Short mmCIF file of C-alpha atoms in Angstrom, two decimals:
data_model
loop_
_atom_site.label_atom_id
_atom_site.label_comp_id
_atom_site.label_asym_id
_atom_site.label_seq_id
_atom_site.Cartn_x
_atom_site.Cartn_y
_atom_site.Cartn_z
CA UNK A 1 -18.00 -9.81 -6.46
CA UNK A 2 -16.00 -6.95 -7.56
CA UNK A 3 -17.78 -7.26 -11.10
CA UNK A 4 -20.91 -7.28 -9.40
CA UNK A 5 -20.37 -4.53 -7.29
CA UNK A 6 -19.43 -2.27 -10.62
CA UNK A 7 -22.14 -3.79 -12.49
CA UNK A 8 -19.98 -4.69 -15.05
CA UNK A 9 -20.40 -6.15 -18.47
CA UNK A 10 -20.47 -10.10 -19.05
CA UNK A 11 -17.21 -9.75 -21.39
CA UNK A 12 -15.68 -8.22 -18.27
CA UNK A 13 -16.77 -10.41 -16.19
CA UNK A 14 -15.44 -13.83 -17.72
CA UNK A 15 -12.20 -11.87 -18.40
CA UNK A 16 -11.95 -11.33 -15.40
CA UNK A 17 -12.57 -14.99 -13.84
CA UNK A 18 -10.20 -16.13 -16.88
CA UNK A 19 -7.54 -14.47 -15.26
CA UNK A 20 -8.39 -15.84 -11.85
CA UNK A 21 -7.98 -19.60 -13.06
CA UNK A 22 -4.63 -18.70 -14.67
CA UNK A 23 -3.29 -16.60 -11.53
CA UNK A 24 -4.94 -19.85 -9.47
CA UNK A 25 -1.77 -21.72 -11.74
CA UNK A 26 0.89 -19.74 -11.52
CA UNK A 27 3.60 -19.74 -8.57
CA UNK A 28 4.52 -16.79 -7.09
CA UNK A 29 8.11 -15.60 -9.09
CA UNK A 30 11.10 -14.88 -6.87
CA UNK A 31 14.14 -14.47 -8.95
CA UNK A 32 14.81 -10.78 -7.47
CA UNK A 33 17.11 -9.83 -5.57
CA UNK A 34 14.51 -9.03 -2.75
CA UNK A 35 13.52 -10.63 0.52
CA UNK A 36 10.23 -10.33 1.62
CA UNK A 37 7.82 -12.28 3.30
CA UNK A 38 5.17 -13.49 0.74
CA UNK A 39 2.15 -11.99 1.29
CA UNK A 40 -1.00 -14.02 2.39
CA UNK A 41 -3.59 -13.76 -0.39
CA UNK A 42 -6.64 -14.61 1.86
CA UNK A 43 -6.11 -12.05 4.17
CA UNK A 44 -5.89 -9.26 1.87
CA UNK A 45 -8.80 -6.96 1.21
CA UNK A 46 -9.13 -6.86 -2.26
CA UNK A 47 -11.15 -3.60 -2.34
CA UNK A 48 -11.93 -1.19 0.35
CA UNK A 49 -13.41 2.13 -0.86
CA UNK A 50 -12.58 5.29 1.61
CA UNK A 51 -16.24 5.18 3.75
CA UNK A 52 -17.68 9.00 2.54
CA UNK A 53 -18.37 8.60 -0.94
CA UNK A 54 -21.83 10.51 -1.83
CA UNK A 55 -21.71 11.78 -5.31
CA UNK A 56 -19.69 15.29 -5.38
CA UNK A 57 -21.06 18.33 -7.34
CA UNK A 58 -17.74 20.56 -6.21
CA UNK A 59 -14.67 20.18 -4.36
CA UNK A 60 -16.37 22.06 -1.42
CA UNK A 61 -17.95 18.74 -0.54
CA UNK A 62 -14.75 16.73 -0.74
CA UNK A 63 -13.50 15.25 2.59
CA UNK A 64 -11.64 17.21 4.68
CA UNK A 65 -9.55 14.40 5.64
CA UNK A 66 -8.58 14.36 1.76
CA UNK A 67 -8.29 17.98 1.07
CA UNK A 68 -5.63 17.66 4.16
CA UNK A 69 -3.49 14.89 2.53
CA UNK A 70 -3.13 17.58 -0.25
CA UNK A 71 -1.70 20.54 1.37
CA UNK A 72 0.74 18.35 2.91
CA UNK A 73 2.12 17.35 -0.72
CA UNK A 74 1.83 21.33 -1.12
CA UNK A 75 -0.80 21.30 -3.53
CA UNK A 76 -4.21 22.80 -2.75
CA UNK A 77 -6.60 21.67 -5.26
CA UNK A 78 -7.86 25.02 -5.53
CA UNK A 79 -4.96 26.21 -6.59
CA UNK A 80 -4.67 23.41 -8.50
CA UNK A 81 -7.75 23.87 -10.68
CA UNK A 82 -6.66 27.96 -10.89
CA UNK A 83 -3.04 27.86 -11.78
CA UNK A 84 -1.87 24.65 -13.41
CA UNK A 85 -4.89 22.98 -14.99
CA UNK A 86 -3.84 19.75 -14.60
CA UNK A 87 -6.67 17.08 -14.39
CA UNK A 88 -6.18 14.86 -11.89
CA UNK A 89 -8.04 11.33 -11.20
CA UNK A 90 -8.21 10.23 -7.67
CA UNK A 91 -7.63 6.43 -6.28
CA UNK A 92 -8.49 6.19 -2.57
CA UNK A 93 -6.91 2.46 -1.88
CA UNK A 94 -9.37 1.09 -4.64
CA UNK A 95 -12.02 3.24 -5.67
CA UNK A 96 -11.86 6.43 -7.69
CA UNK A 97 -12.75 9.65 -5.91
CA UNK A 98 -12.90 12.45 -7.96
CA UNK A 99 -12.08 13.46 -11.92
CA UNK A 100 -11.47 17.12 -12.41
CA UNK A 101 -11.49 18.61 -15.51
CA UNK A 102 -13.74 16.70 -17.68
CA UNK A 103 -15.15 19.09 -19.62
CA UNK A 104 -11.95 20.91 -20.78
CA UNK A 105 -10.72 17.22 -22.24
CA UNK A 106 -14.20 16.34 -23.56
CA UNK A 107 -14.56 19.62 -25.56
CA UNK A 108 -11.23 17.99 -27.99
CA UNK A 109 -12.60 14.27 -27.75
CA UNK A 110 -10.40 13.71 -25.14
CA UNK A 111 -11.41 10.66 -22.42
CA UNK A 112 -10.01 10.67 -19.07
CA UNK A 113 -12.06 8.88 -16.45
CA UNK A 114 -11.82 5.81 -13.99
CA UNK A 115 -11.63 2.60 -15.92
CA UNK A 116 -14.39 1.21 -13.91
CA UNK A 117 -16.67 4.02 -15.97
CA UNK A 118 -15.01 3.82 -19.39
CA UNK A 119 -15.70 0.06 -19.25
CA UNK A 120 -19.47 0.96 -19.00
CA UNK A 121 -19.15 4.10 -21.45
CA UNK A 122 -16.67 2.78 -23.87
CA UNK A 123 -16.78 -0.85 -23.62
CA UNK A 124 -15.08 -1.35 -27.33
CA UNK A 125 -12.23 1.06 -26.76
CA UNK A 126 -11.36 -0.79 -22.95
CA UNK A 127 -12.30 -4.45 -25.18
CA UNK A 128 -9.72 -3.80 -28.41
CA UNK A 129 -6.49 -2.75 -25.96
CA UNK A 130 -7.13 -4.18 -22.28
CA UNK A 131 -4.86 -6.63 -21.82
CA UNK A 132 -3.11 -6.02 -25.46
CA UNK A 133 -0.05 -5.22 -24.17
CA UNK A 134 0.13 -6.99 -20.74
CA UNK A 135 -1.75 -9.84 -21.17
CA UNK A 136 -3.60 -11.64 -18.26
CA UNK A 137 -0.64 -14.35 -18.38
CA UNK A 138 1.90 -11.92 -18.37
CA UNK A 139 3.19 -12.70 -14.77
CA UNK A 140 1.80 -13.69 -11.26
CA UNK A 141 1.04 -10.09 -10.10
CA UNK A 142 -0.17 -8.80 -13.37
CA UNK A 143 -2.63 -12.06 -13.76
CA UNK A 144 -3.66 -11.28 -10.23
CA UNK A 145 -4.33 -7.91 -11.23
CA UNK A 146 -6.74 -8.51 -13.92
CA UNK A 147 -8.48 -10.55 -11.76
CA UNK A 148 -8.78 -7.83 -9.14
CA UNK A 149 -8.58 -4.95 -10.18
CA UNK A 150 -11.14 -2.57 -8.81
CA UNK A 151 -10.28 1.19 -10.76
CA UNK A 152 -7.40 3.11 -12.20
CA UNK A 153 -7.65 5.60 -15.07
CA UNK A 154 -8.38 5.24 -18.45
CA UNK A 155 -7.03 8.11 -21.67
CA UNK A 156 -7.88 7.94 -24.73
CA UNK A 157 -6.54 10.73 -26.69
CA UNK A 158 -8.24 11.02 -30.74
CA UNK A 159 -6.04 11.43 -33.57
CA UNK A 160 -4.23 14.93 -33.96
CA UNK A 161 -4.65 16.21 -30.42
CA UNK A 162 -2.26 17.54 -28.32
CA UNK A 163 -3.48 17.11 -25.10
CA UNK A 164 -3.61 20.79 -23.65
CA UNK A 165 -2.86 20.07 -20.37
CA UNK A 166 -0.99 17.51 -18.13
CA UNK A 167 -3.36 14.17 -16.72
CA UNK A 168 -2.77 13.21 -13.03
CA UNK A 169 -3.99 10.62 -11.25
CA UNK A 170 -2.62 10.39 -7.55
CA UNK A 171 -3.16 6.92 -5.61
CA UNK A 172 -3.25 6.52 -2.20
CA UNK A 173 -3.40 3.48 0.18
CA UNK A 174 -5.46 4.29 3.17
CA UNK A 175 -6.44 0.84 4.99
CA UNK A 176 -3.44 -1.21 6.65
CA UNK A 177 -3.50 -4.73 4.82
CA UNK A 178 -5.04 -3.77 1.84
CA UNK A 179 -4.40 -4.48 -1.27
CA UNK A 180 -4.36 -1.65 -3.82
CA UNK A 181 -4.92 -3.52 -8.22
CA UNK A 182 -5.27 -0.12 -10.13
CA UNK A 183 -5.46 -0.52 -13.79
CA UNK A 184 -4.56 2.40 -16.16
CA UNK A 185 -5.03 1.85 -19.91
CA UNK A 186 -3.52 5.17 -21.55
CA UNK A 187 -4.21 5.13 -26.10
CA UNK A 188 -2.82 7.90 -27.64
CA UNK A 189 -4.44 7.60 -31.05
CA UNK A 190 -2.30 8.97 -34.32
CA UNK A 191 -0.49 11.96 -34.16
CA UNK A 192 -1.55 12.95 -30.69
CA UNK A 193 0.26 13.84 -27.50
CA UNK A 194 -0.26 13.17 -24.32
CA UNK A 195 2.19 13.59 -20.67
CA UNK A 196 0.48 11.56 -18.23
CA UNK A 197 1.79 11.75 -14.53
CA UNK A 198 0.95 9.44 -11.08
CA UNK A 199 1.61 10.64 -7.58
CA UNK A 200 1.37 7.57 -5.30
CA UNK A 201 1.48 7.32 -1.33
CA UNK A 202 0.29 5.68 1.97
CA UNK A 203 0.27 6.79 5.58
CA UNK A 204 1.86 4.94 7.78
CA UNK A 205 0.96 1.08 9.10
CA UNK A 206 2.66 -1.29 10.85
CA UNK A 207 1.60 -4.73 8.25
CA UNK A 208 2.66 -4.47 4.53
CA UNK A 209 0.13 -3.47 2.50
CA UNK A 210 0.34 -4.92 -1.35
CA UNK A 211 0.44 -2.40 -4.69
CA UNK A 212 0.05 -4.45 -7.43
CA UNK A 213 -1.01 -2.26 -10.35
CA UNK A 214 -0.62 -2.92 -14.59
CA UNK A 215 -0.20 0.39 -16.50
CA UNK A 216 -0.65 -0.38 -20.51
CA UNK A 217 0.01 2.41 -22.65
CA UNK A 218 -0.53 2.42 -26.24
CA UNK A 219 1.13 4.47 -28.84
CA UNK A 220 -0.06 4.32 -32.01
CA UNK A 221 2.05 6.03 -35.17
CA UNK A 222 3.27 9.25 -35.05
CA UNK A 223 1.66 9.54 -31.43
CA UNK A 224 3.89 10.30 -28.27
CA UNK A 225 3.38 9.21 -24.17
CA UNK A 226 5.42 10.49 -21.82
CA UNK A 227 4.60 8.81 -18.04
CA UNK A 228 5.76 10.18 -14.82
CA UNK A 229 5.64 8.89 -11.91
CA UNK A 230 7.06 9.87 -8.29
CA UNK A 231 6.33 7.24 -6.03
CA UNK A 232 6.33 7.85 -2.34
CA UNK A 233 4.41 4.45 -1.02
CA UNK A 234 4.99 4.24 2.91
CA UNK A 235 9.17 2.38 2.82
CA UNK A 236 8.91 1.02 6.38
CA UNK A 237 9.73 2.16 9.73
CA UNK A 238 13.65 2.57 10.95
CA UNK A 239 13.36 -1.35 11.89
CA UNK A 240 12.34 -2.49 8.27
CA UNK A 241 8.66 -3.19 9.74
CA UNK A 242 5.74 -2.74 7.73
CA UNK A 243 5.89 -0.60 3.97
CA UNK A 244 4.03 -1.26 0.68
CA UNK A 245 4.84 -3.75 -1.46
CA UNK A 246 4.92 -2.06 -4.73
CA UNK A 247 4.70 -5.18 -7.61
CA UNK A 248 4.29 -3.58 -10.55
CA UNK A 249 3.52 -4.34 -14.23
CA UNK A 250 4.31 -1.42 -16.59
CA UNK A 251 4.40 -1.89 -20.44
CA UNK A 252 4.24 0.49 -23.60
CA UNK A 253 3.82 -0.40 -26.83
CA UNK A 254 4.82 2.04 -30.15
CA UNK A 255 3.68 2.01 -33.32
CA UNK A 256 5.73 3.73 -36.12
CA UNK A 257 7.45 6.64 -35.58
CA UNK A 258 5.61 6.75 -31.80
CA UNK A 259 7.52 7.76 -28.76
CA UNK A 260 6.93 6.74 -25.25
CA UNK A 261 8.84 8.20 -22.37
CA UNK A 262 9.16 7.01 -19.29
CA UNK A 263 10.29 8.88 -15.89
CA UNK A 264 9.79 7.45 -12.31
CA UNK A 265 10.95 8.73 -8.66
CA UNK A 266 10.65 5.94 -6.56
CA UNK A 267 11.82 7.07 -2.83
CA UNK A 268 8.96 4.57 -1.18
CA UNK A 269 7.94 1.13 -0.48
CA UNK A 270 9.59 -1.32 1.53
CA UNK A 271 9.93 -3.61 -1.41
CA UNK A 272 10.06 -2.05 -5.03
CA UNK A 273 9.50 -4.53 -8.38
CA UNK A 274 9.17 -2.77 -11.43
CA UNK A 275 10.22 -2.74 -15.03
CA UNK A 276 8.31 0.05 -17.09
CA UNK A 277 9.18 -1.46 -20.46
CA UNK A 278 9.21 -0.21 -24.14
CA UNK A 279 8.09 -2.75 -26.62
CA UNK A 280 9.40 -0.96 -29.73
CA UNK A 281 7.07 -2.25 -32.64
CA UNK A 282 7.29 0.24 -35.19
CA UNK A 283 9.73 1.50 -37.39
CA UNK A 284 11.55 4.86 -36.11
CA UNK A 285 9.96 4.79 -32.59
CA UNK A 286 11.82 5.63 -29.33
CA UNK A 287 11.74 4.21 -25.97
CA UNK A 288 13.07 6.49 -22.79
CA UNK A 289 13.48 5.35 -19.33
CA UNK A 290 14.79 8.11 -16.64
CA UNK A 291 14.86 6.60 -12.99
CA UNK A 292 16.02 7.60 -9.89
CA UNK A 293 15.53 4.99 -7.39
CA UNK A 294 16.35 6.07 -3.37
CA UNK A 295 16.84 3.02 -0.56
CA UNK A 296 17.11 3.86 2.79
CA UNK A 297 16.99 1.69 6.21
CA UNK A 298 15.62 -1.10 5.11
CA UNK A 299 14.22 -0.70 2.19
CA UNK A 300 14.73 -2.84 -0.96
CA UNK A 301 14.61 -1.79 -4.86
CA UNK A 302 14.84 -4.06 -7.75
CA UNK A 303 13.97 -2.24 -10.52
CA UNK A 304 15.24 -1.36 -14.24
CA UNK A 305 13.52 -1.73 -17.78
CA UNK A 306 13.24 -3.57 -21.03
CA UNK A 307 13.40 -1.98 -24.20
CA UNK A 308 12.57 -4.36 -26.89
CA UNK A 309 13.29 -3.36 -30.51
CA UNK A 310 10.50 -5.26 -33.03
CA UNK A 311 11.27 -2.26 -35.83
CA UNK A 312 13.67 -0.76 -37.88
CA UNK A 313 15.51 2.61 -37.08
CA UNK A 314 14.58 2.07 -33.49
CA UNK A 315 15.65 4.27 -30.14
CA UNK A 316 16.28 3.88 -27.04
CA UNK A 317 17.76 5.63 -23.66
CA UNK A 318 17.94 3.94 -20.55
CA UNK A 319 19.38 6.29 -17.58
CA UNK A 320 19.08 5.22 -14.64
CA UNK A 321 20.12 6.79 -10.84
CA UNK A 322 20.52 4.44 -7.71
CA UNK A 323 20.96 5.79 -4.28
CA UNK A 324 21.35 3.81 -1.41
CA UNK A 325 21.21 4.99 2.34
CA UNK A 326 21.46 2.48 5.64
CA UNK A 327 21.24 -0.74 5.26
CA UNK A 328 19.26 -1.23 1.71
CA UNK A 329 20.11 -2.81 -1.24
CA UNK A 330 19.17 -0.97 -4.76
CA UNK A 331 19.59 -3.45 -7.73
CA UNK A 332 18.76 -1.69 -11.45
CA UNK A 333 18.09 -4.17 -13.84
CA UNK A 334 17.68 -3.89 -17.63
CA UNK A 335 17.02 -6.00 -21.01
CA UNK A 336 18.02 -4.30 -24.28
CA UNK A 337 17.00 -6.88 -26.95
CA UNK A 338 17.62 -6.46 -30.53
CA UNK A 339 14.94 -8.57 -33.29
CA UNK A 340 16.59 -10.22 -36.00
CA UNK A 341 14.55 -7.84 -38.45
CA UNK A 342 15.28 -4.77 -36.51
CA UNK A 343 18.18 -2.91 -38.53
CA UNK A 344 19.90 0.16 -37.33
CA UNK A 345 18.66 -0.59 -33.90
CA UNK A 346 20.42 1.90 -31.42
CA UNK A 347 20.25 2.13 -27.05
CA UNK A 348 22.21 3.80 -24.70
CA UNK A 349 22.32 2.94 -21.26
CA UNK A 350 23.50 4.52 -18.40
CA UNK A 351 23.21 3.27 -14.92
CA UNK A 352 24.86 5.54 -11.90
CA UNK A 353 25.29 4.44 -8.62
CA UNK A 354 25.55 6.67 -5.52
CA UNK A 355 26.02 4.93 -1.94
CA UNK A 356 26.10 6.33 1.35
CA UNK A 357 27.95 5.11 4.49
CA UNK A 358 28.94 1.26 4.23
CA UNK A 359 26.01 -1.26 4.95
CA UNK A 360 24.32 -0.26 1.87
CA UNK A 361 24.52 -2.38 -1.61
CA UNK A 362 23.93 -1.30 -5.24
CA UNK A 363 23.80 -3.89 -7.75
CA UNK A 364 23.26 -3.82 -11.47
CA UNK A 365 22.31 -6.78 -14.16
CA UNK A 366 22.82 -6.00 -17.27
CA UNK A 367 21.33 -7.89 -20.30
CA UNK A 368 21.57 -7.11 -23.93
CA UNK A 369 20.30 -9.50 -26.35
CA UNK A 370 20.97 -8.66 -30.35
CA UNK A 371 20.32 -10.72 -32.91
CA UNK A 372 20.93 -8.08 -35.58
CA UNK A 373 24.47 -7.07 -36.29
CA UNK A 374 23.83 -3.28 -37.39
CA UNK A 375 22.63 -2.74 -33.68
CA UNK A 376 24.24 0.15 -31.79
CA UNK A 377 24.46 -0.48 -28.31
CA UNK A 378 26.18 1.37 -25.48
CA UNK A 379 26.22 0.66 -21.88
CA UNK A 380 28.31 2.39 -19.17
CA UNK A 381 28.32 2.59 -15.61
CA UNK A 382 29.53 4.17 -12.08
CA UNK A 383 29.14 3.88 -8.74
CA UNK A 384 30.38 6.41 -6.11
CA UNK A 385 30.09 7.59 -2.68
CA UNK A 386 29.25 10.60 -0.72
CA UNK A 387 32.91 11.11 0.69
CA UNK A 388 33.40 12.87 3.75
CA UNK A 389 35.98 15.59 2.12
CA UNK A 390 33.07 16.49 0.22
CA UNK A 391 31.19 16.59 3.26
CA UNK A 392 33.77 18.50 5.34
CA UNK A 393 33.92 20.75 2.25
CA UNK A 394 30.24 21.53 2.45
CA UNK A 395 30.67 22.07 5.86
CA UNK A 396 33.12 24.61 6.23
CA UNK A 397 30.61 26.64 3.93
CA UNK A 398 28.11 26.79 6.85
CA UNK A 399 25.96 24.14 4.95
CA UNK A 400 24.54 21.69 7.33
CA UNK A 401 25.14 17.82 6.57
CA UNK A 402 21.78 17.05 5.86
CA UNK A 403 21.62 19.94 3.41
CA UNK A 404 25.34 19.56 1.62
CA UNK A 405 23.58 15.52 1.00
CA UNK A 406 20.39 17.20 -0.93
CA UNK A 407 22.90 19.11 -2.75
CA UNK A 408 25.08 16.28 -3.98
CA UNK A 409 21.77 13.98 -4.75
CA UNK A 410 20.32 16.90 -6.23
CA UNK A 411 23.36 17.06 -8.79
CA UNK A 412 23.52 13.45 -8.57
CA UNK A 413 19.49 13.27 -10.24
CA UNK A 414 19.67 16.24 -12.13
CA UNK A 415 19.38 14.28 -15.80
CA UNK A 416 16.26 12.97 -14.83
CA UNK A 417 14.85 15.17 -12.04
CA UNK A 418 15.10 18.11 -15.59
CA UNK A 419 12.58 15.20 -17.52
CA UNK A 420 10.06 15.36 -14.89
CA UNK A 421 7.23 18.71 -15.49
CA UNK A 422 7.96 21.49 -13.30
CA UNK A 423 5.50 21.00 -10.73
CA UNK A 424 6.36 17.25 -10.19
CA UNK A 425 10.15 18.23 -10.29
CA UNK A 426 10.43 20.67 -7.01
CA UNK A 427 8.14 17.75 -5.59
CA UNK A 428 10.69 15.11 -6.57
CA UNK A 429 13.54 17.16 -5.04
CA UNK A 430 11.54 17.62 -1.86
CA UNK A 431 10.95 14.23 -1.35
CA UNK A 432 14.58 12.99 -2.32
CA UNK A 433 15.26 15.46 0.70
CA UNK A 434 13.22 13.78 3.21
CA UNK A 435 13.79 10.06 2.64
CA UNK A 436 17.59 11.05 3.29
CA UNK A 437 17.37 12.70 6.25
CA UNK A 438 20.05 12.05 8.69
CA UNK A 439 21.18 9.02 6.77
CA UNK A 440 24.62 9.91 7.41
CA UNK A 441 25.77 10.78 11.00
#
């Protein structure tokens, strides 16, 4: 129905339906260390667009009701368009809204639409790499996904470019009980450059309401990606009722001498389970993962990465930041894996742990696979607490409790909070700010 709705290609279509007889298979995984009540798959809405959608010349005729949800992240699109020239691509729940920007990109051969358009535009670029690097029988929710999925974004940057400015795409769950499958397919072609960054959240709603989006990005050699995300999905109320699932499928694949970056914020969801992964194919290419991960009442996190080194003279950083508040558990959990053919592999892992008042857990699992004995691999790890002389300390320096705690996350972050792009950092810190409000006391 979806397929019909988009009028999308055959290929598409049977691609689509293929994934829907393996999903149909598969059983639900549950090897994290989450609890959750499983969703029920019937009742979800599988795609609800937001109701106003005639088709926009400007911004003037954009929704109020959207323009609002703006200025309460502090950015006015106006502004927006004037001062940072970042194009952004808009997901309302499951349906694209608006693409700023177009012309700018399209001037260096640059692509950045809703995937639902490049599949009509440029069927052969979505055909080759859709699916290349997650494939439809990759998991449960990434199966589901490509069965589902309604929009997302889609980047294709041509050989050589440096993409002049940063792509956005900001995704929002409106509808209680929906389900939101976005699909962004990001190919940075030889040579070229590209920072991509997502802004995700939802109002509030008593039910859980399902994320399940796949994220591909492809670098080819010499080419770079760096992804940022700051995810701030609704986590729940004080009593651990409703919040967004956020099942997620992330998955990047370099080429030689490519470099793919990737930062997340995640201070949302009730339930985070996510693992944006480096599959290191190339010789000399890098994999980064920064994360800060924040769990307060009840909110749960399971989330880490896998950096998978195919090549020779590969890379990789893992640093990760865990902070727990009430009564959540935060588990960070990461795969280094070494080929047999993949000399001079090197990783360095970090994972810090920061815990606040005493029904709160932080967990991390560790694996590291190598099957290559020149591999370099380091892995180190703390875990601390917010101690009430530091507190005190703050204190006595007329600096409120609530504030002195921004201050010691905010020192706490700052290795990966500095990776983030200027604008998305001072939003980062805000929101670390708010989701710990008055967790001590």
């Amino acid at each position: 129905a979806i397929s019909k709705k988009k009028n999308e290609p055959e290929w598409m279509t049977d691609w689509r339906l293929e994934a829907f007889r393996i999903w149909q298979q598969m059983e639900e995984p549950d090897w994290a260390n989450v609890k959750y009540e499983k969703p029920n798959f019937q009742n979800i809405s599988y795609y609800s667009a937001p109701k106003k959608k005639p088709e926009l010349e400007s911004l003037d005729q954009v929704d109020p009701e959207l323009l609002k949800t703006f200025e309460k992240l502090g950015i006015s699109i106006e502004e927006q368009k004037r001062l940072s020239g970042v194009a952004v691509d808009i997901v309302m729940d499951s349906v694209s809204v608006a693409t700023t920007f177009k012309e700018t990109l399209a001037e260096k051969g640059i692509i950045f639409m809703p995937i639902s358009e490049a599949i009509q535009k440029h069927p052969d670029l979505v055909k080759k790499y859709i699916g290349s690097v997650v494939p439809k029988t990759d998991n449960f929710y990434a199966a589901l996904n490509s069965a589902v999925f309604s929009d997302g974004s889609f980047c294709y940057i041509p050989k050589g470019v440096h993409c002049p400015m940063e792509l956005s795409t900001y995704f929002r769950i409106n509808e209680g009980g929906t389900g939101q499958f976005e699909r962004t397919l990001v190919i940075a072609d030889e040579g070229s450059y590209v920072s991509y960054l997502e802004g995700c959240t939802a109002p509030q709603r008593d039910e859980n309401q399902l994320h399940a989006a796949v994220v591909e990005l492809i670098a080819l050699d010499n080419a770079e990606i760096k992804y940022s995300t700051v995810q701030n999905w609704f986590p729940g109320g004080k009593d651990g009722k409703g919040g967004v699932f956020n099942f997620v499928t992330k998955r990047g694949l370099c080429e030689t001498n490519a470099k793919i970056s990737w930062t997340q914020v995640e201070t949302g969801s009730a339930v985070t389970w996510k693992y944006p992964s480096c599959v290191l194919k190339g010789d000399n290419s890098v994999g980064e993962f920064y994360s800060i991960a924040v769990t307060n009442n009840y909110q749960q996190a399971d989330t880490g990465t896998k950096m998978i080194h195919l090549g020779k003279n590969t890379k990789s950083t893992i640093i990760s930041k865990g902070i727990s508040a009430g009564k959540s558990q935060n588990s960070y959990r990461g795969l280094v894996q070494v080929a047999k053919r993949a000399d001079n592999a090197r990783n360095f892992s970090q994972c810090d742990s920061l815990l606040m008042g005493n029904q709160c857990g932080a967990h991390t699992f560790p694996y590291i696979e190598a099957k290559n004995k020149t591999a370099q691999i380091e892995h180190e790890a703390t875990t601390s607490k917010i101690g009430e002389d530091q507190l005190f300390y703050c204190n006595q320096r007329g600096i409120d409790t609530d504030k002195a705690i921004a201050l010691i996350v905010n020192g706490f972050s700052k290795e990966v909070l500095n990776k983030l792009p200027m604008e998305f950092a001072v939003e980062a810190q805000k929101l670390l700010e708010i989701s710990l409000e008055g967790s001590v006391g």
